[in-house]
Short mmCIF file of C-alpha atoms in Angstrom, two decimals:
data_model
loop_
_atom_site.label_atom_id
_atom_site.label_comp_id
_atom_site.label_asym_id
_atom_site.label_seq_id
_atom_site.Cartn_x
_atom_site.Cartn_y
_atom_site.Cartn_z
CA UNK D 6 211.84 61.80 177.91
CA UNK D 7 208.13 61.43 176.72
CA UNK D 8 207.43 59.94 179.81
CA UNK D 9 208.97 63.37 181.57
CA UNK D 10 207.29 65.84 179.62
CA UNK D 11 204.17 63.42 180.73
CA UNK D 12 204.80 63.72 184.27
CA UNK D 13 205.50 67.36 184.46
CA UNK D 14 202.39 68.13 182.31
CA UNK D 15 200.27 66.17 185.10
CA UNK D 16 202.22 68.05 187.59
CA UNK D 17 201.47 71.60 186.06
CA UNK D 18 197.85 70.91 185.56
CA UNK D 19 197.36 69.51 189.42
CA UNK D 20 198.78 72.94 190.10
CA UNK D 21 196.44 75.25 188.08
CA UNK D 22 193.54 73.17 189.56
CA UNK D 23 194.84 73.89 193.51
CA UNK D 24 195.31 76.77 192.30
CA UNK D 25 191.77 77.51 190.86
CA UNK D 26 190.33 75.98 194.03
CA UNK D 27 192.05 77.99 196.62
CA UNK D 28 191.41 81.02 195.07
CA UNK D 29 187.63 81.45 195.27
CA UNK D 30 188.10 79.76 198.96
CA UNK D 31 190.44 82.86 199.77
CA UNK D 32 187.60 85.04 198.19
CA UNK D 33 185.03 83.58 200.25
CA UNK D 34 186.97 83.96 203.42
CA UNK D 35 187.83 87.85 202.86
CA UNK D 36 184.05 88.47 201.62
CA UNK D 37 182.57 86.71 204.60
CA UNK D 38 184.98 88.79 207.30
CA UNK D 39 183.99 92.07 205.52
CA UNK D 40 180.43 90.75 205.85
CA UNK D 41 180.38 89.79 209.15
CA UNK D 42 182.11 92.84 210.58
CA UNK D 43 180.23 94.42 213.15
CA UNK D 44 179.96 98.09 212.17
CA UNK D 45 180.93 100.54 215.25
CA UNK D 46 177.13 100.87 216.40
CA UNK D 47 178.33 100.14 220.17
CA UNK D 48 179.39 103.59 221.02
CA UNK D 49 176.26 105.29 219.19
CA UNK D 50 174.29 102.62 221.11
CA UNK D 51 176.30 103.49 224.50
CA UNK D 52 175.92 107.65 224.06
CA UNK D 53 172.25 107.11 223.53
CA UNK D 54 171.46 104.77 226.74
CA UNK D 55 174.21 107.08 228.49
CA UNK D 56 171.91 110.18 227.60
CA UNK D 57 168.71 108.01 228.27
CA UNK D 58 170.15 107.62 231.87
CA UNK D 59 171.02 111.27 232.36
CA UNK D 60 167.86 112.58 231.22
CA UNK D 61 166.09 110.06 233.35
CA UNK D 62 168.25 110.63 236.75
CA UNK D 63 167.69 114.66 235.81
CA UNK D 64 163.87 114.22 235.83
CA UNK D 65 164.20 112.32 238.97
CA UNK D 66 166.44 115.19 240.41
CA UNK D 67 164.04 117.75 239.62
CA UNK D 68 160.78 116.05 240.53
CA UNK D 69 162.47 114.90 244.05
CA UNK D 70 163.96 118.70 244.30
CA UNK D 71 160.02 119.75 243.20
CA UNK D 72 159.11 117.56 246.24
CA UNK D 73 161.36 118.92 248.66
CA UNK D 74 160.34 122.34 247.61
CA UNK D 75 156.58 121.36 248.02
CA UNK D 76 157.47 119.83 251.52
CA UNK D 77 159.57 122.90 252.43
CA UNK D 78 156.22 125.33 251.63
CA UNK D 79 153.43 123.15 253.03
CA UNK D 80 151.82 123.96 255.90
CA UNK D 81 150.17 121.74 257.96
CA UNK D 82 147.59 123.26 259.97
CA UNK D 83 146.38 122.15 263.44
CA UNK D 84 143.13 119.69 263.07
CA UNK D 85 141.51 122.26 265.13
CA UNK D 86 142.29 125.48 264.20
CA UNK D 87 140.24 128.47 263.61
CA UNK D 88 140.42 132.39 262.41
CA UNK D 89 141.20 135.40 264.79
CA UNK D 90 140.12 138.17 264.81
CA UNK D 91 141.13 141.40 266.80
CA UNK D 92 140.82 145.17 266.68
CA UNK D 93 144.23 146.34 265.36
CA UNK D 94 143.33 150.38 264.83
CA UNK D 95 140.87 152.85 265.66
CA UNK D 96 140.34 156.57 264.05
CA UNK D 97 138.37 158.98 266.60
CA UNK D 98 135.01 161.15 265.00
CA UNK D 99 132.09 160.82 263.19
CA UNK D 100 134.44 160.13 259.94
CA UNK D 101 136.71 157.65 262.19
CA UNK D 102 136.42 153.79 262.10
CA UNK D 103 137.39 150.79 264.23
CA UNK D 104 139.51 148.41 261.82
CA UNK D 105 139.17 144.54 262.94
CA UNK D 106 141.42 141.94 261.23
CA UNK D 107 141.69 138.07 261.23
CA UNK D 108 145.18 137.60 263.13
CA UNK D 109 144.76 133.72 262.89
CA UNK D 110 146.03 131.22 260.27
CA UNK D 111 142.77 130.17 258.67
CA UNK D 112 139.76 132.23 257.06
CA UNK D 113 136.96 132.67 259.17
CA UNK D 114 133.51 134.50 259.42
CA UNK D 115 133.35 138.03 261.87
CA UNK D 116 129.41 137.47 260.96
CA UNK D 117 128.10 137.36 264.66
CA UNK D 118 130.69 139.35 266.29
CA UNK D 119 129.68 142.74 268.29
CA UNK D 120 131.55 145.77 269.06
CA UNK D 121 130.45 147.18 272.29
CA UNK D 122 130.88 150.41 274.24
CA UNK D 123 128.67 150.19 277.14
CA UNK D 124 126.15 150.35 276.62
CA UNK D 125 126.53 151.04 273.10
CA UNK D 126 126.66 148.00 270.77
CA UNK D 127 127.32 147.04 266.84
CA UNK D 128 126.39 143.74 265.73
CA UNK D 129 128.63 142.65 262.85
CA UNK D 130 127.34 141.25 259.69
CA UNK D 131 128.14 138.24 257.81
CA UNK D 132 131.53 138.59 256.13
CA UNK D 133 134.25 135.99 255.09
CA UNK D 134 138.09 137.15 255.96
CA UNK D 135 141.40 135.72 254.89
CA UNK D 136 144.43 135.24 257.06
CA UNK D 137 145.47 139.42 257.11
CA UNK D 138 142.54 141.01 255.44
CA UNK D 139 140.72 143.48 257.94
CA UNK D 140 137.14 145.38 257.56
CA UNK D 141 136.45 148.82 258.63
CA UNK D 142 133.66 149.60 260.53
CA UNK D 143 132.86 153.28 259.96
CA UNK D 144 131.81 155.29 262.41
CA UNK D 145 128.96 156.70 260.64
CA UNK D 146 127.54 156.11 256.93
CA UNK D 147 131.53 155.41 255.36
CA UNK D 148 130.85 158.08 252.75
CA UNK D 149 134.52 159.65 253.02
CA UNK D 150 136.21 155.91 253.55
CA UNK D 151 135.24 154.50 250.18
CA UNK D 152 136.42 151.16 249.69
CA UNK D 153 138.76 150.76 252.29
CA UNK D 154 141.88 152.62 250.00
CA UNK D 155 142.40 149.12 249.26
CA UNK D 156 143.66 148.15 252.45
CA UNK D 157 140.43 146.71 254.11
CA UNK D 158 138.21 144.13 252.36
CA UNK D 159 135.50 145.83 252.63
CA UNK D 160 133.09 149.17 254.99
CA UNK D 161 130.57 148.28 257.05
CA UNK D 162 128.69 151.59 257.93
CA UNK D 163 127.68 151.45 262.02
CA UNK D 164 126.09 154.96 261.16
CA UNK D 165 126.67 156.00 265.15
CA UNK D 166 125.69 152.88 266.73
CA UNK D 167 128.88 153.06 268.85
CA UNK D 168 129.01 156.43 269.45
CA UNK D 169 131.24 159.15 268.25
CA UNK D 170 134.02 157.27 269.25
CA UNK D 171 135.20 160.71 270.55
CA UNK D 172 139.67 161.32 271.37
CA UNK D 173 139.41 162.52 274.93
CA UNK D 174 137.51 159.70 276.21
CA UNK D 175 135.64 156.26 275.29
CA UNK D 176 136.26 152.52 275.29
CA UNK D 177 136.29 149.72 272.61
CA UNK D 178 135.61 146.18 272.92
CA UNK D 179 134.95 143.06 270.59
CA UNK D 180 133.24 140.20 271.70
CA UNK D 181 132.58 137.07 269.73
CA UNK D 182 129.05 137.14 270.66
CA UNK D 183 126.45 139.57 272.16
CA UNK D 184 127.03 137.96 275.92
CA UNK D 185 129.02 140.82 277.18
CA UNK D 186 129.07 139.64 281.20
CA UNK D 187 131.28 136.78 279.69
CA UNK D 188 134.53 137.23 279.96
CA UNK D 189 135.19 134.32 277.66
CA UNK D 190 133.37 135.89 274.83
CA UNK D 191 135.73 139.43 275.04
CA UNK D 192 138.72 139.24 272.45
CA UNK D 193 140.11 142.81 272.20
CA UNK D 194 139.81 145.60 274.34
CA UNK D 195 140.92 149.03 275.13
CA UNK D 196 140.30 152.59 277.15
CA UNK D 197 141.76 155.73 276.75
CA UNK D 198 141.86 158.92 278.64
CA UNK D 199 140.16 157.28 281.95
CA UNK D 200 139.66 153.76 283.62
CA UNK D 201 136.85 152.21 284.82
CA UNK D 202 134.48 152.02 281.77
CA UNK D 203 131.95 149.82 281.55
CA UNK D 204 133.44 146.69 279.85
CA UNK D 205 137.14 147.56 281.74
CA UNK D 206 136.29 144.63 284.25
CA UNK D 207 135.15 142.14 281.97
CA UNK D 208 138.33 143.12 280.53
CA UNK D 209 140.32 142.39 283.20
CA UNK D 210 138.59 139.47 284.25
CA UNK D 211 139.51 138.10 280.43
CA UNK D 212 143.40 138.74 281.15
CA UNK D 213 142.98 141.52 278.38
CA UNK D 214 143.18 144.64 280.74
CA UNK D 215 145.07 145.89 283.91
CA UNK D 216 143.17 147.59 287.12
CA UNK D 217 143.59 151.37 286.48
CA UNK D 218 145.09 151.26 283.29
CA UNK D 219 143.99 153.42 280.62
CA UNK D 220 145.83 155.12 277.35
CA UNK D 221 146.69 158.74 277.55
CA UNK D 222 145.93 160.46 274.09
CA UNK D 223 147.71 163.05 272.68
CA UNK D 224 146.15 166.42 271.57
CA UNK D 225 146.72 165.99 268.40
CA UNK D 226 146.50 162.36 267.56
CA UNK D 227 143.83 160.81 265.31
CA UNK D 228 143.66 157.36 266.20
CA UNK D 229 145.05 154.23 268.38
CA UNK D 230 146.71 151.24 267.28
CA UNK D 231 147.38 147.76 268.52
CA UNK D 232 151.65 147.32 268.80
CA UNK D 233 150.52 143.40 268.14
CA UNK D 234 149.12 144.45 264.42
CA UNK D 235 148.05 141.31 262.47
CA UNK D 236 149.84 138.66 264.11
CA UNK D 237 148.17 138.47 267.19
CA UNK D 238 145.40 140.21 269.42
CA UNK D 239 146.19 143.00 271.58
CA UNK D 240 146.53 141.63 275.08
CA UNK D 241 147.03 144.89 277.09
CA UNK D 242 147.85 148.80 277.79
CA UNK D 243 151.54 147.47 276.70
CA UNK D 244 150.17 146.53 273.21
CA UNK D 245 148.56 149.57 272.49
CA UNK D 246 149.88 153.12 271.14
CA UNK D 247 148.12 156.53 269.91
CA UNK D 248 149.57 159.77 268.41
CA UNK D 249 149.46 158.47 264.76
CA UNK D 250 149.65 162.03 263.88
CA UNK D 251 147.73 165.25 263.65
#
């Protein structure tokens, strides 16, 4: 009987030591998986590369669409090209003017240029013009013209050097130079109320006139004005028209 209480008092302490030892191993095993769980960072990390991405294929979207836009409004111009200038209106009288605007695609100087009615000429000063801006050449001093009512750059008196440039009767040319037998040199021209003037055949020599053409002016009109305004030179009778009102 000793012998059994002996055995089963051996038995019971073998247990409560297995039973002490597995019990800080179970311990260890839940602390270390708590430990080494991996916390949910893999979506925050995921939504912040996703949004990394967007933003970055958005910048690239607009700075290709900004390039597009730039290629869309760029204009190349031609290696050679050069302003254009043309008479686009004329007021008769002493208070009148002859208006002459750059019709090309490039700014240009009209320094050099003369307006001629034979034999009458104007040598143009030295003045810089945009694409579309246009100087007024007034007839006399430019007193009553101002400024230019803020449609011409600027007004260049001729104080009569043309003549009147009188409504019943006259002619108007612009040359690039002062050689007016050169047909070359001519660049606008026009005649009212007769033909035949003294520039008419250099005119029509230049492809910028007709034989026997010449503009018929109303009573009471105040002016003439090229049909072609700024986008081109006048290039005959057909681009010209007067009665601009009385």
């Amino acid at each position: 009987m000793r012998r059994l209480i002996g055995v089963l008092a051996l038995l019971l302490l073998v247990a409560a030591v297995l039973l002490v030892l597995r019990e800080p191993r179970r311990s260890t095993i839940q602390t270390t998986d708590a430990s080494t769980t991996t916390p949910p960072t893999v979506e925050t990390t995921d939504t912040s590369a996703r949004d990394a991405t967007t933003t970055i294929l958005q910048e690239t979207d607009t700075t290709a669409a900004a390039a597009e836009t730039t290629r869309a409004t760029t204009t190349t111009l031609p290696p050679d090209a050069t302003a254009e200038f043309a008479i686009t209106e004329i007021q008769f009288g002493a208070n009148g003017f002859v208006a002459i605007a750059n019709v090309g695609i490039v700014a240009g100087d009209l320094g050099g240029y003369a307006l001629c009615s034979r034999p009458q000429y104007f040598q143009i000063p030295s003045i810089e013009l945009e694409p579309l801006e246009a100087v007024w050449l007034a007839v006399g001093d430019g007193a009553n013209l101002g400024d230019g009512a803020g449609i011409a750059k600027a007004v260049i008196p001729m104080n009569g050097r043309v003549g009147s440039i009188d409504r019943t009767d006259g002619e108007l040319a612009l040359f690039r130079s002062s050689a007016f037998e050169d047909a070359q040199q001519m660049v606008t021209y026009v005649e009212w109320g007769s033909a035949g003037h003294g520039r008419s055949q250099i005119a029509i020599d230049a492809g910028l006139w007709e034989p026997d053409a010449f503009l018929t002016i109303p009573a009471d009109a105040f002016g003439i004005q090229s049909l072609a305004g700024t986008t081109r030179p006048a290039a005959g009778p057909q681009d010209w028209t007067a009665g601009l009102g009385g």
